[in-house]
Amino acid sequence: MKEKLQPFHIAILVYTTQAGIVVFTLPRQLADYFGTNGWLFLLVCYLLSAGNIGLIALVYKLGGGRPIFEILEQSLPKLILYPVYVSLASVWLMFGCMIGKKYILLFQMISFPTTNPMFFKLAVDVLIYLLLAKGIYTISKAATLFFWMTIWMSLLLLWFFPSFRWERLTPFLLQGGHDQIKGGIELYSAYLGYELSILFFPYIDKRKKAMLAIQLGNTLLTLNYLSLSLICFGFFSWGQLKKLIYPLLDLLAYIQLPFIERLENLLYGFFLFLILITVVMYWWAAEVTVMRIFPRIKKKGLTITLITVSYCISFIPKTLDEVVSWITNLGYVTIGIAFGLPIVLILVLLIQRQGRESRA
Amino acid sequence: MRRMLAIVVVICLLAGCESDERILEQMALVQTSAYDLLENNKIRVLSSIPVIEPDSDVQRQLLTAENDSIKEARLIFSRETDLTVVSGQMRNTLFGISIAKAGLARYIDTLLRDPSIALGVKVTVVNGGAGELLSKNYKSHLDTGRYIDHLLEKEASVNSIPKATLYEFSRDYNDDGVDPVAPMVKDAGEKATIDGIALFNKDRYVMRIPARNGLIFALMKNNLKQGEIALNMGEVEGRKLVVMFSSLLSKRKVKVHHLEGERFSADIHVNVRGSILEYTGQEDLTDTDQRKKLEEDIAAHVTARAEKMIQDMQRNKVDSLGIGQYVRNSLSYKRWKATEWKDVYPRVKINCRVKVKIKDYGKYI
């Protein structure tokens, strides 16, 4: 029998998929778009994502744990579905690809600024291939390992306590921001990743706990984001935070130990683990979707093809700004998918149920 | 086949980084940079680089350039040395008084933009020419840059000067309720000394707090966990009465009151605890009542000095203590935005309420 994902692993997998590149800019975006005490917006994001996960749980319940493709194919013709699958797969593939590229461009800002970024991208893609080739069960095991290798970094926030001042937070709630709708969508992409759990259905064992695990992963992520943002709002002044493009990098660079300085180069490397899982999961989702169109295709060949395609696409945007705008636009679509897909599935399931009842 | 492929990939990847190769012996790691504004509005940059060759007599190399921007200087330095000049190990930036008066914001911005420069780089004002101070050789110290760096670090650890790095400076500069501060050093012939604290109005240097008042300033600004001050409390029978108050621990609280017509008053409550290390007066420290009286005397003395210092600051419109943060936090966002804080600040009635507790008085009666 195929091994199933345990709730603990699901929680970790969801958390590591969600934790990605946005964390570097998150506190600044909160301060910039939502103004004073912008970190409160994280709570809104949390409620929305928790609601979205609720929808996914509903799909699971109504569908009795059937894979989503089965549900769709039962009611909709393949002529309609296949283009949808192709679009889903391409969005997920490119989203993952751009996240990887952004990490590398950021990495290059700190070290190796003139080396061709595509060399690093290739190295990272090889790692991703190795993970992807092993399948979801091994990915979740690796995610658990990566989780323990990175979660300790939250303790580094203690370093900033002595310089933290509540006065800097100000008593003003969400004042002085701008473009809140655009900012809200951009910030919400920091939570993306949980929506892929809709593809976990065939791999889950225990019903209730699995959905709870997804919620727990999302909650852990929120707590992490909240603590980071709160520290940023009290450590930096509001005006300063708005000017720091990557506040997390500045935080890391501020840590000095008696025997070593400029730790950020080292610490930044640890984030690769989180990014790897994020990218791997998006590509895995793309792969699973394409597999549905070509069920007889060799998995290995498909993996290599997908990675090659995405590698070629990642040549297109050259600068950080270009990558950011790709991510933003793809983020809009991914958010649409995150909410749209479960809603469509619920509608299909309800129609199917009605059909069954009327037949009975 | 697979192994071959792996080897080829690895070779390709390794070769890719060649342009970013860094060999320590070929690097000039700038440790301290000094910036001065010249009369023709150009900037003179002087950087001190430690020499790491083991058989060299000199400990440091100085590079200097006059031009329009501080980053451009690095390109000029490059032409003068066989090493690659990098700023990743920078510890301290010295700004001459001329440049500090003209405003530091754009230089701080430039430094912050560079990803190789961390937020922990010190910002220091030199009372005089920064380049002159850094290029001077002090007899007992081989490397002036490092000497000043250590001096600042040690003094900041006992709170006689504030800690000022790019982080603190830019944090306070970008905060609408507080002005930045930086320690001030000067050349004193045989040695370099702490000259006090430089107070800024936004990014422009405006006034100096003398070194002897450094701890009083710190008491009014922060909670302290360390500190030492000698208080000259007048004369008794022709002899100076000196109290050396040491191992200070203090807590500060600020309360803001709204008065009629856009006016505010602020109370700075400071609770200090510490040990007496030296006392040249007549009181008997073992006697509780007399000790209490001394505590009150010390509190009154500190209050008087602090209030005078604050009046000076108000006259110069520098809110280095961050009273504005507390006023801001007591108002609504709209009202704060409508308040021209710099105009209101000089009229704020600021009271210091100092309480002193003598923890112990040494091991001799």
XYZ file of C-alpha atoms in Angstrom:
725
model
C 0.000 0.000 0.000
C 1.152 3.514 -0.737
C 2.322 5.393 2.317
C -0.016 8.180 3.436
C 0.750 11.657 4.709
C 0.411 11.958 8.467
C -1.321 15.050 9.911
C 1.919 16.259 11.487
C 3.702 16.094 8.164
C 0.805 17.807 6.444
C 0.968 20.708 8.908
C 4.701 21.089 8.381
C 4.387 20.716 4.622
C 1.727 23.412 4.446
C 3.798 25.729 6.627
C 6.994 25.234 4.615
C 5.113 25.664 1.342
C 3.605 28.919 2.551
C 6.794 30.327 4.086
C 8.600 31.738 1.123
C 10.081 34.762 -0.451
C 7.518 37.332 0.701
C 8.799 37.127 4.272
C 11.802 39.283 3.297
C 9.632 42.217 2.313
C 6.533 41.536 4.418
C 7.098 44.035 7.294
C 7.856 46.857 4.876
C 4.795 46.113 2.756
C 2.643 46.101 5.880
C 4.054 49.461 6.985
C 3.847 50.968 3.544
C 0.378 49.869 2.429
C -1.375 49.723 5.766
C 0.487 52.367 7.718
C 0.876 52.450 11.454
C 0.383 49.078 13.110
C 0.039 47.544 9.666
C 0.851 44.162 11.180
C -2.819 43.965 12.152
C -3.608 43.233 8.524
C -1.980 39.835 9.013
C -4.985 38.890 11.116
C -7.284 39.679 8.187
C -5.111 37.518 5.935
C -5.233 34.759 8.513
C -9.020 34.812 8.671
C -9.288 34.768 4.877
C -6.839 31.896 4.479
C -8.483 29.967 7.309
C -11.827 30.447 5.546
C -10.294 29.279 2.285
C -8.942 26.168 3.991
C -12.466 25.681 5.349
C -13.686 25.573 1.726
C -11.051 22.969 0.895
C -12.179 20.915 3.896
C -15.739 21.187 2.635
C -14.681 19.864 -0.770
C -13.007 16.969 1.011
C -16.107 16.260 3.035
C -18.621 16.576 0.208
C -16.434 14.618 -2.181
C -15.749 11.897 0.348
C -12.015 12.310 -0.141
C -12.054 11.693 -3.889
C -9.260 13.406 -5.863
C -10.453 16.709 -7.304
C -9.740 15.650 -10.878
C -12.106 12.717 -10.502
C -14.821 15.023 -9.190
C -14.382 17.424 -12.088
C -14.144 14.767 -14.770
C -17.338 13.132 -13.586
C -19.393 16.185 -14.478
C -17.414 18.200 -17.000
C -16.217 17.220 -20.487
C -12.482 16.829 -20.979
C -12.599 19.391 -23.765
C -13.288 22.051 -21.169
C -11.180 20.551 -18.440
C -7.909 20.022 -20.261
C -7.364 23.694 -21.117
C -8.156 24.455 -17.472
C -5.599 21.872 -16.356
C -3.019 23.339 -18.698
C -3.650 26.842 -17.357
C -3.489 25.667 -13.748
C -0.257 23.815 -14.393
C 1.351 26.742 -16.189
C 0.424 29.236 -13.492
C 1.770 26.999 -10.751
C 4.884 26.178 -12.729
C 5.709 29.808 -13.420
C 4.834 30.982 -9.929
C 7.246 28.464 -8.438
C 9.854 29.340 -10.986
C 9.716 33.087 -10.281
C 9.910 32.530 -6.525
C 13.094 30.566 -7.099
C 14.511 33.252 -9.331
C 13.716 36.012 -6.858
C 15.520 34.189 -4.083
C 18.569 33.893 -6.278
C 18.554 37.538 -7.322
C 18.285 38.532 -3.668
C 21.093 36.175 -2.772
C 23.189 37.853 -5.421
C 22.642 41.222 -3.866
C 24.550 39.992 -0.820
C 27.089 37.727 -2.462
C 28.313 36.953 -5.955
C 26.744 40.073 -7.501
C 28.223 39.698 -10.969
C 27.918 35.953 -11.476
C 25.238 34.950 -13.932
C 22.166 34.206 -11.781
C 21.146 31.402 -14.101
C 24.087 29.348 -12.821
C 22.617 29.469 -9.350
C 19.156 28.866 -10.720
C 20.462 25.735 -12.393
C 22.027 24.520 -9.141
C 18.781 25.118 -7.253
C 16.725 23.482 -9.999
C 18.887 20.365 -9.799
C 18.111 20.164 -6.076
C 14.439 20.663 -6.798
C 14.521 17.932 -9.423
C 16.040 15.509 -6.942
C 13.221 16.226 -4.493
C 10.495 16.220 -7.099
C 11.575 12.920 -8.580
C 10.959 11.206 -5.237
C 7.288 12.060 -4.936
C 5.126 13.782 -2.365
C 5.849 11.433 0.521
C 9.609 12.068 0.404
C 9.008 15.779 -0.159
C 6.989 15.911 3.050
C 9.772 14.097 4.916
C 12.322 16.558 3.540
C 10.010 19.432 4.452
C 9.952 18.209 8.049
C 13.730 18.111 8.143
C 13.963 21.581 6.574
C 11.396 22.827 9.055
C 13.587 21.890 12.015
C 16.597 23.358 10.247
C 14.908 26.747 9.925
C 12.366 27.171 12.708
C 15.079 27.894 15.298
C 15.708 31.162 13.483
C 12.568 32.574 15.068
C 14.565 32.619 18.302
C 16.861 35.187 16.708
C 14.034 37.670 17.205
C 14.986 37.709 20.899
C 18.114 39.564 19.854
C 16.004 42.628 19.062
C 14.140 42.795 22.364
C 16.576 45.244 24.027
C 16.037 47.820 21.266
C 12.309 47.171 20.988
C 10.099 50.073 22.100
C 6.326 49.973 22.250
C 6.291 53.756 21.711
C 7.400 53.221 18.116
C 4.303 51.184 17.373
C 2.172 54.271 18.074
C -1.473 53.915 19.160
C -2.715 54.719 15.638
C -4.447 51.895 13.831
C -3.745 51.503 10.120
C -3.176 55.199 9.447
C -1.092 56.685 6.679
C -1.230 53.775 4.254
C -2.115 53.796 0.560
C -3.357 51.478 -2.207
C -4.746 49.052 0.319
C -6.449 46.795 -2.204
C -3.334 46.297 -4.298
C -1.243 45.957 -1.141
C -3.726 43.567 0.401
C -3.530 41.229 -2.564
C 0.267 41.465 -2.623
C 0.452 40.711 1.064
C -2.018 37.905 0.833
C 0.376 36.128 -1.498
C 2.565 35.672 1.585
C -0.037 33.148 2.714
C -0.282 31.279 -0.575
C 0.776 27.669 -0.621
C -2.018 26.208 1.503
C -4.269 26.008 -1.576
C -2.145 23.178 -2.946
C -3.430 20.997 -0.124
C -6.518 20.476 -2.296
C -4.324 18.077 -4.280
C -3.374 16.089 -1.165
C -6.710 14.242 -1.014
C -5.496 10.943 -2.489
C -2.567 10.936 -0.089
C -4.337 11.589 3.200
C -5.389 9.008 5.645
C -7.278 10.339 8.614
C -10.032 12.591 7.591
C -10.657 15.223 10.213
C -7.170 15.598 11.512
C -5.717 16.212 8.077
C -7.850 19.323 7.567
C -7.037 20.473 11.078
C -3.370 19.971 10.259
C -3.651 22.335 7.289
C -5.201 24.934 9.594
C -2.421 24.381 12.125
C 0.268 24.875 9.491
C -1.414 28.119 8.474
C -1.692 29.232 12.120
C 1.979 28.545 12.749
C 2.858 30.632 9.716
C 0.673 33.482 10.961
C 2.300 33.399 14.387
C 5.685 33.516 12.738
C 4.727 36.447 10.525
C 3.116 38.258 13.445
C 6.147 37.977 15.689
C 8.472 39.098 12.908
C 6.291 42.060 11.966
C 5.689 43.135 15.531
C 9.424 43.118 16.206
C 10.005 45.134 13.031
C 7.413 47.743 13.979
C 8.947 48.215 17.431
C 12.584 47.882 16.435
C 12.535 50.143 13.407
C 10.618 53.391 13.351
C 7.616 53.422 11.049
C 9.223 55.910 8.657
C 12.388 53.852 8.552
C 10.580 50.559 7.995
C 8.873 52.020 4.943
C 12.280 52.719 3.416
C 13.866 49.333 4.019
C 13.142 47.213 0.959
C 14.135 43.982 2.703
C 13.708 44.568 6.440
C 14.427 40.936 7.235
C 17.859 41.185 5.619
C 18.561 44.291 7.676
C 17.478 42.524 10.836
C 19.760 39.604 10.073
C 22.618 41.983 9.291
C 22.190 43.690 12.652
C 23.016 40.522 14.593
C 26.593 40.563 15.798
C 28.144 37.892 17.913
C 31.424 38.541 19.716
C 33.261 36.092 17.486
C 31.467 36.670 14.206
C 29.838 39.566 12.392
C 27.827 39.907 9.223
C 25.972 36.678 9.887
C 23.322 37.458 7.306
C 25.234 35.720 4.523
C 25.109 32.529 6.496
C 21.565 32.939 7.759
C 20.195 33.868 4.366
C 21.332 30.451 3.160
C 18.940 28.779 5.567
C 15.995 30.357 3.812
C 16.879 28.312 0.753
C 15.320 25.321 2.494
C 11.970 27.068 2.812
C 12.115 28.381 -0.744
C 13.014 24.928 -2.050
C 9.879 23.399 -0.571
C 7.714 26.260 -1.837
C 9.001 25.834 -5.381
C 8.939 22.041 -5.208
C 5.316 22.051 -4.095
C 4.173 24.383 -6.863
C 5.973 22.292 -9.421
C 4.626 19.125 -7.903
C 1.121 20.566 -8.273
C 1.853 21.409 -11.914
C 3.219 17.933 -12.485
C 0.215 16.196 -10.926
C -2.095 18.285 -13.088
C -0.237 17.552 -16.321
C -0.130 13.860 -15.393
C -3.901 13.936 -15.410
C -3.890 14.952 -19.063
C -1.241 12.405 -20.041
C -1.704 9.562 -17.587
C 0.665 7.232 -19.422
C 3.558 9.626 -19.656
C 6.785 8.672 -17.885
C 6.977 10.654 -14.653
C 10.716 11.239 -14.816
C 10.554 12.535 -18.352
C 7.727 14.847 -17.434
C 9.585 16.218 -14.423
C 12.638 16.979 -16.518
C 10.535 18.575 -19.243
C 8.683 20.790 -16.774
C 11.875 21.899 -15.065
C 13.506 22.635 -18.403
C 10.506 24.651 -19.567
C 10.435 26.674 -16.370
C 14.201 27.164 -16.501
C 13.827 28.615 -19.968
C 11.019 30.905 -18.827
C 13.117 32.144 -15.928
C 15.572 33.579 -18.447
C 13.016 36.208 -19.441
C 12.852 38.533 -16.416
C 16.328 39.873 -15.764
C 16.006 42.371 -12.930
C 14.577 42.045 -9.447
C 11.789 44.476 -10.322
C 10.748 42.427 -13.329
C 10.648 39.263 -11.251
C 8.649 41.057 -8.569
C 6.071 42.215 -11.106
C 5.808 38.663 -12.517
C 5.295 37.334 -9.007
C 2.689 39.988 -8.250
C 0.707 39.240 -11.392
C 0.983 35.481 -11.018
C 0.073 35.999 -7.355
C -3.253 37.571 -8.404
C -4.043 34.530 -10.535
C -2.909 32.097 -7.846
C -5.148 33.805 -5.292
C -7.990 33.499 -7.790
C -7.265 29.791 -8.107
C -6.966 29.383 -4.333
C -10.517 30.632 -3.841
C -12.014 29.743 -7.226
C -11.056 26.086 -7.442
C -12.702 24.963 -4.174
C -15.800 27.029 -4.946
C -16.161 25.446 -8.399
C -15.613 22.017 -6.865
C -18.249 22.627 -4.211
C -20.729 23.713 -6.892
C -19.948 20.627 -8.984
C -20.304 18.393 -5.939
C -23.624 19.967 -5.011
C -24.915 19.474 -8.548
C -23.704 15.879 -8.505
C -25.417 15.291 -5.201
C -28.638 16.815 -6.459
C -28.447 14.627 -9.534
C -27.995 11.533 -7.382
C -30.886 12.498 -5.135
C -33.207 13.161 -8.064
C -32.199 9.820 -9.609
C -32.912 8.103 -6.303
C 27.297 8.671 -18.032
C 25.443 10.143 -15.115
C 28.626 10.743 -13.201
C 30.186 12.433 -16.178
C 27.174 14.698 -16.485
C 27.365 15.581 -12.800
C 31.055 16.445 -13.127
C 30.416 18.649 -16.147
C 27.597 20.472 -14.348
C 29.733 21.023 -11.246
C 32.641 22.367 -13.307
C 30.329 24.741 -15.154
C 28.806 25.981 -11.903
C 32.136 26.487 -10.175
C 33.592 28.349 -13.113
C 30.601 30.664 -13.051
C 31.618 32.364 -9.811
C 35.052 33.413 -10.961
C 34.158 37.060 -11.416
C 32.998 37.213 -7.811
C 36.005 35.492 -6.357
C 37.307 37.161 -3.205
C 40.784 36.476 -1.927
C 41.419 38.030 1.462
C 45.038 38.973 0.715
C 43.900 40.943 -2.304
C 41.250 42.909 -0.434
C 41.509 46.306 1.146
C 38.945 46.063 3.927
C 37.943 49.586 4.840
C 37.578 49.796 8.592
C 36.931 53.463 9.221
C 35.978 56.237 6.837
C 36.096 59.943 7.541
C 34.043 62.491 5.626
C 34.550 66.244 5.491
C 32.803 68.942 3.526
C 35.234 71.261 1.792
C 34.713 74.920 0.997
C 34.122 74.193 -2.687
C 31.282 71.863 -1.616
C 33.274 68.795 -2.494
C 33.633 65.954 -0.053
C 36.938 64.694 1.215
C 36.825 61.015 2.030
C 39.618 59.388 3.992
C 39.549 55.661 4.580
C 41.696 53.666 6.895
C 42.555 50.138 5.875
C 44.422 47.720 8.107
C 47.564 46.296 6.497
C 47.665 42.556 6.925
C 51.090 41.822 5.487
C 53.050 40.188 8.321
C 56.435 41.757 7.503
C 55.100 45.258 7.050
C 56.060 47.969 9.557
C 52.880 49.930 9.176
C 49.589 48.853 10.641
C 47.322 50.781 8.359
C 47.087 52.422 5.016
C 45.231 55.674 4.396
C 43.459 56.454 1.165
C 42.038 59.839 0.408
C 39.927 61.377 -2.335
C 38.118 64.627 -2.997
C 35.010 64.430 -5.116
C 31.247 64.832 -5.164
C 29.983 61.577 -3.680
C 31.188 59.196 -1.046
C 30.867 56.092 -3.181
C 32.783 57.661 -6.041
C 35.703 57.878 -3.668
C 36.016 54.128 -3.719
C 36.700 54.217 -7.440
C 39.425 56.788 -6.896
C 40.905 54.696 -4.064
C 41.004 51.799 -6.411
C 43.413 53.630 -8.658
C 45.778 54.242 -5.757
C 46.130 50.734 -4.450
C 46.865 47.271 -5.770
C 44.073 45.870 -3.614
C 40.330 45.703 -4.231
C 38.661 48.215 -1.917
C 35.580 46.779 -0.177
C 33.435 48.169 2.604
C 31.991 44.991 4.094
C 34.142 45.225 7.215
C 33.461 48.877 7.937
C 33.099 49.596 11.640
C 32.892 53.334 11.975
C 32.125 56.433 9.955
C 33.486 59.752 11.157
C 31.713 62.886 9.996
C 33.509 66.198 10.354
C 31.572 69.032 11.948
C 31.317 70.846 8.598
C 29.462 67.997 6.941
C 27.357 67.309 10.047
C 26.131 70.903 10.023
C 25.154 70.598 6.370
C 23.099 67.467 7.037
C 23.945 63.784 7.039
C 20.799 62.270 5.544
C 22.048 61.725 2.027
C 25.305 60.154 3.177
C 23.485 57.867 5.571
C 21.126 56.944 2.704
C 24.069 56.060 0.485
C 25.620 53.912 3.182
C 22.342 52.135 3.875
C 21.724 51.384 0.219
C 24.937 49.380 -0.085
C 24.043 45.763 0.750
C 27.595 45.100 1.903
C 27.273 47.664 4.708
C 25.419 46.465 7.787
C 23.154 48.536 10.002
C 25.641 48.210 12.849
C 28.228 50.624 11.396
C 28.850 53.457 13.866
C 28.041 57.072 13.111
C 30.342 59.520 14.877
C 30.751 63.268 14.672
C 34.206 64.796 14.958
C 34.493 68.215 16.521
C 36.884 69.487 13.871
C 38.090 67.739 10.750
C 37.268 64.043 10.584
C 40.063 63.350 8.117
C 42.610 65.142 10.298
C 41.647 63.069 13.306
C 41.756 59.784 11.455
C 45.039 60.502 9.718
C 46.762 61.527 12.925
C 49.011 58.981 14.592
C 48.683 58.656 18.343
C 51.767 57.431 20.122
C 50.344 54.557 22.096
C 47.927 53.435 19.399
C 49.093 52.069 16.094
C 45.734 52.270 14.385
C 43.736 55.422 15.080
C 40.572 54.062 13.480
C 40.483 51.049 15.722
C 41.466 53.159 18.746
C 38.482 55.467 18.256
C 36.201 52.518 17.561
C 37.151 50.824 20.829
C 36.949 54.099 22.726
C 33.387 54.653 21.497
C 32.346 51.115 22.216
C 33.640 51.198 25.774
C 32.105 54.582 26.566
C 28.759 53.578 25.045
C 28.722 50.466 27.217
C 28.778 52.676 30.336
C 26.234 55.056 28.778
C 28.323 58.205 28.913
C 27.648 58.498 25.184
C 24.716 57.061 23.260
C 25.165 54.133 20.919
C 24.801 55.518 17.432
C 24.939 53.280 14.411
C 23.351 53.609 10.995
C 20.387 51.766 12.499
C 19.823 54.217 15.362
C 20.524 57.283 13.263
C 18.198 56.357 10.429
C 15.569 55.067 12.857
C 15.386 58.374 14.707
C 15.782 60.453 11.593
C 12.766 58.741 10.036
C 10.700 58.966 13.213
C 8.606 62.119 13.473
C 8.787 62.197 17.265
C 12.509 62.100 17.963
C 15.735 63.544 16.588
C 18.932 61.553 16.064
C 22.034 61.856 18.233
C 25.622 60.738 17.798
C 28.717 60.717 19.961
C 31.272 63.411 19.341
C 35.011 62.941 19.476
C 37.890 65.354 19.079
C 41.610 65.444 18.854
C 43.181 66.421 22.175
C 46.850 66.496 21.270
C 48.296 63.322 22.723
C 45.059 61.433 22.472
C 41.585 61.427 21.015
C 38.796 62.104 23.511
C 35.068 61.970 23.777
C 33.844 65.525 23.397
C 30.219 64.954 24.196
C 27.029 64.204 22.345
C 26.082 65.759 19.030
C 22.379 66.581 18.779
C 20.721 66.861 15.415
C 17.656 68.682 14.188
C 16.438 66.141 11.640
C 19.814 65.396 10.024
C 21.651 68.634 10.763
C 24.023 68.986 13.669
C 22.804 71.772 15.930
C 24.263 71.551 19.396
C 26.570 69.615 21.633
C 26.065 68.259 25.094
C 29.372 68.339 26.951
C 30.854 64.988 27.922
C 30.332 65.571 31.647
C 26.574 65.730 31.055
C 26.546 62.564 28.982
C 25.117 60.388 31.706
C 22.466 62.932 32.661
C 21.349 62.871 29.040
C 21.293 59.076 29.063
C 19.213 59.041 32.272
C 16.606 61.257 30.604
C 16.555 59.235 27.375
C 16.738 55.558 28.289
C 16.512 52.923 30.947
C 20.076 52.295 32.024
C 21.732 49.151 33.209
C 25.190 50.605 33.724
C 26.660 54.014 34.337
C 28.844 56.180 36.475
C 28.839 59.880 37.226
C 30.796 62.281 39.378
C 28.548 64.971 40.806
C 30.031 68.224 41.861
C 27.533 69.366 44.462
C 28.941 72.699 45.473
C 31.321 73.542 48.259
C 31.407 72.750 51.936
C 33.820 74.813 54.046
C 35.925 75.722 51.059
C 36.229 72.160 49.821
C 34.548 70.794 46.753
C 31.811 68.348 47.597
C 32.053 65.447 45.161
C 29.845 62.400 45.026
C 30.844 59.548 42.785
C 27.689 57.674 41.941
C 28.360 54.357 40.302
C 26.810 51.078 39.065
C 23.691 52.973 38.101
C 20.446 51.295 37.276
C 17.658 53.526 36.127
C 14.131 53.460 34.830
C 12.587 56.270 32.851
C 8.955 57.027 32.218
C 7.430 59.921 30.329
C 3.954 61.233 31.017
C 2.333 63.820 28.795
C -0.389 66.226 29.927
C -2.518 68.316 27.647
C -2.752 71.955 28.623
C -5.024 74.603 27.259
C -4.522 75.856 23.697
C -2.275 73.379 21.875
C 0.166 73.253 24.741
C 1.604 70.263 26.465
C 3.587 69.460 29.515
C 5.708 66.381 29.932
C 7.014 64.804 33.107
C 10.108 62.686 32.833
C 10.157 60.354 35.818
C 13.544 58.829 36.451
C 14.259 56.339 39.191
C 17.942 55.788 39.794
C 19.626 53.245 42.011
C 23.357 53.083 42.480
C 26.369 52.812 44.764
C 28.406 55.613 46.248
C 32.074 55.113 45.478
C 33.399 58.439 46.628
C 31.956 61.031 48.949
C 33.855 64.056 50.185
C 31.064 65.573 52.264
C 30.322 65.633 55.973
C 27.181 63.505 56.121
C 27.328 60.128 57.770
C 26.272 57.635 55.114
C 25.485 54.933 57.656
C 22.773 57.125 59.113
C 19.494 56.515 57.331
C 18.209 60.074 57.657
C 21.421 61.637 56.479
C 21.625 59.187 53.607
C 18.083 60.073 52.666
C 19.033 63.717 52.659
C 21.980 62.942 50.405
C 19.676 61.029 48.079
C 17.429 64.079 47.873
C 20.406 66.362 47.295
C 21.652 64.191 44.489
C 18.155 64.063 42.949
C 17.858 67.849 43.130
C 21.280 68.281 41.606
C 20.557 65.891 38.736
C 17.149 67.499 38.155
C 18.646 70.972 37.962
C 21.288 69.885 35.470
C 18.802 67.918 33.393
C 16.306 70.778 33.232
C 18.965 73.205 32.145
C 20.078 70.774 29.452
C 16.507 70.318 28.254
C 15.959 74.079 28.091
C 19.006 74.341 25.861
C 17.613 71.608 23.654
C 14.230 73.294 23.453
C 15.840 76.577 22.531
C 17.615 74.813 19.668
C 14.463 72.909 18.667
C 16.093 69.512 19.022
C 13.923 66.801 20.487
C 16.666 64.288 21.138
C 14.886 62.768 24.131
C 11.930 61.769 22.009
C 9.279 63.737 23.897
C 7.491 64.000 20.557
C 6.914 60.238 20.517
C 4.983 60.481 23.758
C 3.042 63.540 22.699
C 2.223 61.830 19.398
C 1.038 58.734 21.206
C -1.267 60.827 23.381
C -3.000 62.412 20.381
C -5.194 61.191 17.565
C -3.480 60.573 14.234
C -5.247 63.499 12.633
C -4.313 65.907 15.382
C -0.702 64.808 15.403
C -0.473 65.278 11.647
C -1.909 68.775 12.053
C 0.627 69.587 14.760
C 3.857 71.254 13.703
C 5.851 69.485 16.360
C 9.027 71.482 15.875
C 7.085 74.681 16.580
C 5.222 73.251 19.530
C 8.219 71.578 21.128
C 10.035 74.673 22.455
C 6.864 75.614 24.338
C 6.356 72.243 26.008
C 6.800 72.453 29.751
C 9.163 69.620 30.558
C 9.609 68.655 34.196
C 12.160 66.198 35.452
C 11.204 64.128 38.460
C 14.257 62.287 39.624
C 14.280 59.829 42.507
C 17.568 58.533 43.796
C 18.199 55.482 45.918
C 21.626 54.721 47.331
C 21.979 50.972 47.137
C 25.241 50.779 49.085
C 28.169 52.991 49.919
C 31.203 50.779 49.586
C 33.108 48.867 52.225
C 34.485 51.678 54.366
C 32.756 54.047 56.741
